GROMACS .gro file of C-alpha atoms in nm:
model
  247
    1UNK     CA    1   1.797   0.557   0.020
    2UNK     CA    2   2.035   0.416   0.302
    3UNK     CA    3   2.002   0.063   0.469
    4UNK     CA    4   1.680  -0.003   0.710
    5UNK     CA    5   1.816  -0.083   1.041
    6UNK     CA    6   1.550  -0.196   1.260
    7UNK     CA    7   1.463  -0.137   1.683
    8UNK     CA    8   1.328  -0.341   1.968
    9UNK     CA    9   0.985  -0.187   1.879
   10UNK     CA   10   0.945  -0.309   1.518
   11UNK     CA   11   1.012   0.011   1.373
   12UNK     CA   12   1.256   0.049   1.091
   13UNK     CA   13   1.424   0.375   0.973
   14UNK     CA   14   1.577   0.465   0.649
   15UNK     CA   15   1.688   0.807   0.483
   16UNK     CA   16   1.494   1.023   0.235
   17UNK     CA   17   1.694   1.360   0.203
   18UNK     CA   18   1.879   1.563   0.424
   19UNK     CA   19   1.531   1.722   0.583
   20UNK     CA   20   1.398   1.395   0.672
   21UNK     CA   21   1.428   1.025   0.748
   22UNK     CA   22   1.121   0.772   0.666
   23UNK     CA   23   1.059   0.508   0.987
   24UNK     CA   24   0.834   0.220   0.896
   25UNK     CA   25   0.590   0.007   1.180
   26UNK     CA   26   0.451  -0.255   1.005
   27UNK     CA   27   0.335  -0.113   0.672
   28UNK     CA   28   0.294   0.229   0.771
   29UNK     CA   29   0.559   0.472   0.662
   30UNK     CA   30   0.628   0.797   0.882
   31UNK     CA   31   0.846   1.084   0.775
   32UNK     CA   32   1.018   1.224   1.061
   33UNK     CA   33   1.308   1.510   1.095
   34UNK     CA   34   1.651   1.422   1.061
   35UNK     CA   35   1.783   1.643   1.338
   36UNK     CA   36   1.470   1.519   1.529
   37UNK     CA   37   1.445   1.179   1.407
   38UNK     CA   38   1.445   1.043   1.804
   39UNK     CA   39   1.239   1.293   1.922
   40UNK     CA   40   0.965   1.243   1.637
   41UNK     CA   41   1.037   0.831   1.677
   42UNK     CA   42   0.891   0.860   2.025
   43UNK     CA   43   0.558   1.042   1.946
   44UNK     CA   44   0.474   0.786   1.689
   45UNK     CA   45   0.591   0.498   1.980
   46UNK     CA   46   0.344   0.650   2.199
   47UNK     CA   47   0.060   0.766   1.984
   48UNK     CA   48   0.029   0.537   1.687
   49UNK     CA   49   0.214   0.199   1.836
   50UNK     CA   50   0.090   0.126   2.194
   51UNK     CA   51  -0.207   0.345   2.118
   52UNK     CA   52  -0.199   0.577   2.466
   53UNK     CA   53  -0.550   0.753   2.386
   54UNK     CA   54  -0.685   0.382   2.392
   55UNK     CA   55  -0.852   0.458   2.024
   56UNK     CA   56  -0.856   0.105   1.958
   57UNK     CA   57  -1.094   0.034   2.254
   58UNK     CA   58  -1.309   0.360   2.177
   59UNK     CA   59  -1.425   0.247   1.860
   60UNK     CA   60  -1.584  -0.057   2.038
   61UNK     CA   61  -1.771   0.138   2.227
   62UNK     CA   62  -1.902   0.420   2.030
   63UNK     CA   63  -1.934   0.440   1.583
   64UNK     CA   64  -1.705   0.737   1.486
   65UNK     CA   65  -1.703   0.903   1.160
   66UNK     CA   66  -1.556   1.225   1.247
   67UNK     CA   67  -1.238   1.291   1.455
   68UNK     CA   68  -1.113   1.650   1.531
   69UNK     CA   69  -0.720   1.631   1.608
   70UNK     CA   70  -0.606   1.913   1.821
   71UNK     CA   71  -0.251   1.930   1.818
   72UNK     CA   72  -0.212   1.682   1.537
   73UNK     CA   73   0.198   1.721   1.601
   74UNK     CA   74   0.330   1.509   1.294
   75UNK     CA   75   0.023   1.311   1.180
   76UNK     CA   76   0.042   0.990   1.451
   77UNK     CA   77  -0.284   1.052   1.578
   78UNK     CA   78  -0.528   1.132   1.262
   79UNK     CA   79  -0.267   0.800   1.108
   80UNK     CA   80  -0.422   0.607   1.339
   81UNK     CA   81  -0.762   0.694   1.364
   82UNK     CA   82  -0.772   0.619   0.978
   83UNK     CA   83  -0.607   0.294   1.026
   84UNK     CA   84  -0.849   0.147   1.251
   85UNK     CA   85  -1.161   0.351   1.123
   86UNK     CA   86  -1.080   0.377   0.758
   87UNK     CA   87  -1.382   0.582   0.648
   88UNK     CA   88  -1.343   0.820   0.928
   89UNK     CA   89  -1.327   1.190   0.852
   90UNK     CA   90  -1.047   1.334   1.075
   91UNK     CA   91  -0.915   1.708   1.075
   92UNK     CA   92  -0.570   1.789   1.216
   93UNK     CA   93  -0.530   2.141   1.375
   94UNK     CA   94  -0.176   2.208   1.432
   95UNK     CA   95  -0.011   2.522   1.553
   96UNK     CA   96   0.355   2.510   1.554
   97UNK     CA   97   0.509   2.607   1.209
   98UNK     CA   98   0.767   2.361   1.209
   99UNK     CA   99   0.555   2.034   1.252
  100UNK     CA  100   0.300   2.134   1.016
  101UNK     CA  101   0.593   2.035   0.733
  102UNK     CA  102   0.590   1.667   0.854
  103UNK     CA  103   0.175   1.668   0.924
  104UNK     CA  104   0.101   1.757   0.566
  105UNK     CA  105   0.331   1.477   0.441
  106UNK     CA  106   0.189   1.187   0.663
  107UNK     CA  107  -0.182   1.322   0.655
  108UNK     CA  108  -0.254   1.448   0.310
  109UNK     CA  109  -0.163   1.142   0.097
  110UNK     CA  110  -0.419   0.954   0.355
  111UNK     CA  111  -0.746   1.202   0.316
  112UNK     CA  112  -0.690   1.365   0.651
  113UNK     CA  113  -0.740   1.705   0.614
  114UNK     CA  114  -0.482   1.933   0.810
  115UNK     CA  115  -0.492   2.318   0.944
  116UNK     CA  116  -0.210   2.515   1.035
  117UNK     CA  117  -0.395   2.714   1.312
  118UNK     CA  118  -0.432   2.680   1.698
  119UNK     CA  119  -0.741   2.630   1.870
  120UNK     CA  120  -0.817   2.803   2.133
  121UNK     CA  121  -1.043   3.076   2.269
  122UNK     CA  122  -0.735   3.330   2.374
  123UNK     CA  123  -0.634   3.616   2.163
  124UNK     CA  124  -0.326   3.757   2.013
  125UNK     CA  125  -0.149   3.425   2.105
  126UNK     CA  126   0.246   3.347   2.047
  127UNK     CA  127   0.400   3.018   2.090
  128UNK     CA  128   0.699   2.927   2.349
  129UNK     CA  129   0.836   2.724   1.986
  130UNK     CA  130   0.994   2.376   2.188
  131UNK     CA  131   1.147   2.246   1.825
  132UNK     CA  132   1.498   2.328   1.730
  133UNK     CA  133   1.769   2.071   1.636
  134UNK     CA  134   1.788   1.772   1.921
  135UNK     CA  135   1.568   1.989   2.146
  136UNK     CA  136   1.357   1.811   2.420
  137UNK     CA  137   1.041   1.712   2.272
  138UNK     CA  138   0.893   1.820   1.926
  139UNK     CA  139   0.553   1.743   2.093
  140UNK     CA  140   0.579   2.073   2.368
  141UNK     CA  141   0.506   2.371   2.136
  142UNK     CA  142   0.274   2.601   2.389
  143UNK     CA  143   0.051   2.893   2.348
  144UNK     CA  144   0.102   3.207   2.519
  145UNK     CA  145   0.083   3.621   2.553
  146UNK     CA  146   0.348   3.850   2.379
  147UNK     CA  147   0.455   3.937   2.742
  148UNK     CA  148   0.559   3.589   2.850
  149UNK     CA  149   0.800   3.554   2.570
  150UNK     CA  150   1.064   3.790   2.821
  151UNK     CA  151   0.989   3.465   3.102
  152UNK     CA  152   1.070   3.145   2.880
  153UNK     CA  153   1.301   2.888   2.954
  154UNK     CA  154   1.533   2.868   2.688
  155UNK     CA  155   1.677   2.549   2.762
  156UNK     CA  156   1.336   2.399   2.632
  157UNK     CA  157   1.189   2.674   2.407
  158UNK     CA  158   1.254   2.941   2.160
  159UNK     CA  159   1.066   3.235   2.142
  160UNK     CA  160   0.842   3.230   1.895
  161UNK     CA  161   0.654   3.582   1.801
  162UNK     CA  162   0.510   3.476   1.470
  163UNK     CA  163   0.138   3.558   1.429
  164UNK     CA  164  -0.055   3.281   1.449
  165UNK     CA  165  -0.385   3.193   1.333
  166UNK     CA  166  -0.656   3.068   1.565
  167UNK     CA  167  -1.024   2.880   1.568
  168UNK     CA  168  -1.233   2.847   1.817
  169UNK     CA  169  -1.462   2.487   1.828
  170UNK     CA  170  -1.739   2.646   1.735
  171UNK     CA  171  -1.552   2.785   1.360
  172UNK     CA  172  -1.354   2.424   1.344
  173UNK     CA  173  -1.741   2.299   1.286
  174UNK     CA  174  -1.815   2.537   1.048
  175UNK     CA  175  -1.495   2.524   0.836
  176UNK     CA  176  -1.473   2.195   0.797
  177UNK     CA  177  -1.894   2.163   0.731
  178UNK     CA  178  -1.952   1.913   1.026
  179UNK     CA  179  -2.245   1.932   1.259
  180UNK     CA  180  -2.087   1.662   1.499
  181UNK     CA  181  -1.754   1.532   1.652
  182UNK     CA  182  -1.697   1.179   1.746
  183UNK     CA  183  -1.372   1.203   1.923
  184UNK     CA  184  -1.240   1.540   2.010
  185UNK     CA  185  -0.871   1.444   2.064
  186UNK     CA  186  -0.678   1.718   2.301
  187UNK     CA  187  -0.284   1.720   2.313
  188UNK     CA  188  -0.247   2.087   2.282
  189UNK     CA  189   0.003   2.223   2.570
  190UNK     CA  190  -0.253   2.384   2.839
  191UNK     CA  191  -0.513   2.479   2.518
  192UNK     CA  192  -0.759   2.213   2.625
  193UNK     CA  193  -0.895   2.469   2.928
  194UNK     CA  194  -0.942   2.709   2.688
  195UNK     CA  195  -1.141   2.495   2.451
  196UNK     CA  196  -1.347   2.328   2.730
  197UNK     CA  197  -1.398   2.595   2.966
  198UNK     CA  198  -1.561   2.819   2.686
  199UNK     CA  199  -1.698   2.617   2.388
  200UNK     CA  200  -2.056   2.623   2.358
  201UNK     CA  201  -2.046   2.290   2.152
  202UNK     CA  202  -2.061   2.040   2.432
  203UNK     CA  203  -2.372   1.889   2.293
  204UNK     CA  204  -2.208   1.809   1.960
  205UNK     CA  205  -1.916   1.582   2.111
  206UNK     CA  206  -1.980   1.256   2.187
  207UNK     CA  207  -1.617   1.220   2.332
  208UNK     CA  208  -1.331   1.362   2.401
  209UNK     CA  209  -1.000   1.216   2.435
  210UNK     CA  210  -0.657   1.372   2.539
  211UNK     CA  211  -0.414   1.479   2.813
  212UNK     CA  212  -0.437   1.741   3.105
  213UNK     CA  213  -0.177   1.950   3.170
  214UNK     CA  214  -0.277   2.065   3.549
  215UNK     CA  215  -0.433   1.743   3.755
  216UNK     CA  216  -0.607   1.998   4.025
  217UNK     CA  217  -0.746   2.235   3.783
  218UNK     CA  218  -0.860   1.972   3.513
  219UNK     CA  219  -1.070   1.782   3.825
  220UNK     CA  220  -1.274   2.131   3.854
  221UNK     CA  221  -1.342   2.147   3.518
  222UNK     CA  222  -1.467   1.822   3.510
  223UNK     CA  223  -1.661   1.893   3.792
  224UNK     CA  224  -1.840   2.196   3.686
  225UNK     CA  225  -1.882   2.110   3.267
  226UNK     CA  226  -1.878   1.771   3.274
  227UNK     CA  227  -2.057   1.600   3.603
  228UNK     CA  228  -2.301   1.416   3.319
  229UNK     CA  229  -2.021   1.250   3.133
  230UNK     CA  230  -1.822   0.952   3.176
  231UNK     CA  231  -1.473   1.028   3.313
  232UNK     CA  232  -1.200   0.803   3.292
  233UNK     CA  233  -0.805   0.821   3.398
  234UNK     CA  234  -0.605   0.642   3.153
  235UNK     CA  235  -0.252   0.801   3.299
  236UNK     CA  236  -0.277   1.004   3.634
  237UNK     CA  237  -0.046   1.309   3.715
  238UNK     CA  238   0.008   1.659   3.690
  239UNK     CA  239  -0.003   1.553   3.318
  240UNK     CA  240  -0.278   1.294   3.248
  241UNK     CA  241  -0.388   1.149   3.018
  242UNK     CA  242  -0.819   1.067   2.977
  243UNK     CA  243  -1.124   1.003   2.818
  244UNK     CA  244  -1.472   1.152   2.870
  245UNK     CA  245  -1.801   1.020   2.709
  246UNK     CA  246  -2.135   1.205   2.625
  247UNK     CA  247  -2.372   0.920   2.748
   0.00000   0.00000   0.00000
């Protein structure tokens, strides 16, 4: 194992093989890709450092034993659900191939449970794949129909035809034997209106937490499915980033 040298943010990185790097926050050790070791580094920043989703101030407010994780991306989320809820169930869905790798080995060892499946009510689905060596963002994997694959920008994504599996909420209850989720956590690439707009589970979420990926069309949702809940903008813009609470 190489030297740790350490950032501004506290993190420290070190090397574990030629697949992956280890970066440590505190006491909490992260393995993250060697040809991706920046773009990984930000996601736990974001997610698991300065806490984005506000989880921190959600647990105040409501007791939460199960968290769903859609789009559990390397394990930053479900990492730090369990490190300020300790006896919290949480369940990591994750659809792109290459991060489930890196989920597995941050979840697992910690009792989350992980699934390498999408959810999402659309069929037949193929991914615009956004991770390749130094590419963008590992975090920007998105769903999509066989005939969009011809349409993709390749300076971001690969095309991706793999099958790949899918869930809808209603089987992510029934797979994983739960009868309620605490925090619903959404970071899934445009999947969220296809998990909102159709689940008939609303009454078994007492919040969910996440980003938007269309600001006009997310307000209409809200509108129409959720003018009983408690909305609330943590980031604003075409990407947002919110919470809303079953009161």
């Amino acid at each position: 194992m190489g030297k740790r040298i350490p950032d501004k943010s506290g993190i420290k990185q070190r090397f574990h093989n030629q697949k992956y790097q280890i970066t440590t926050y505190e006491d909490s050790d992260f393995f993250i890709r060697t040809d991706n070791w920046k773009q990984d580094t930000v996601l736990i920043k974001d997610v698991f450092i300065q806490d984005v989703y506000k989880l921190k101030e959600l647990k105040e407010l409501i007791p939460i034993k199960v968290v769903v994780d859609v789009g559990g991306h390397i394990g930053t989320f479900g990492r730090l659900a369990k490190k300020l809820i300790p006896d919290c169930q949480v369940f990591a869905y994750e659809c792109c191939p290459e991060n489930f790798g890196p989920l597995r080995k941050n979840s697992e060892p910690h009792g989350i449970v992980t699934h390498k499946s999408a959810v999402t009510y659309e069929k037949n689905v193929c991914l615009f794949n956004a991770v390749f060596p130094d590419c963008v963002t590992t975090g920007g994997s998105t769903l999509c129909q066989p005939d969009d694959l011809k349409q993709i920008d390749k300076t971001q994504y690969w095309a991706d035809s793999r099958p790949i599996e899918t869930r809808t909420l209603e089987q992510v209850f029934e797979e994983n034997g739960i009868t309620q989720i605490d925090v619903l956590k959404l970071d899934c690439e445009g999947s969220e209106f296809s998990i909102l707009e159709n689940t008939s589970s609303l009454d078994r979420i007492k919040s969910i937490i996440g980003e938007w990926h269309d600001r006009a069309r997310f307000t209409k949702l809200v509108e129409s499915r959720f003018s009983d809940w408690k909305f609330r903008i943590l980031q604003d813009g075409q990407l947002g980033i919110f919470w809303l609470l079953n009161e």
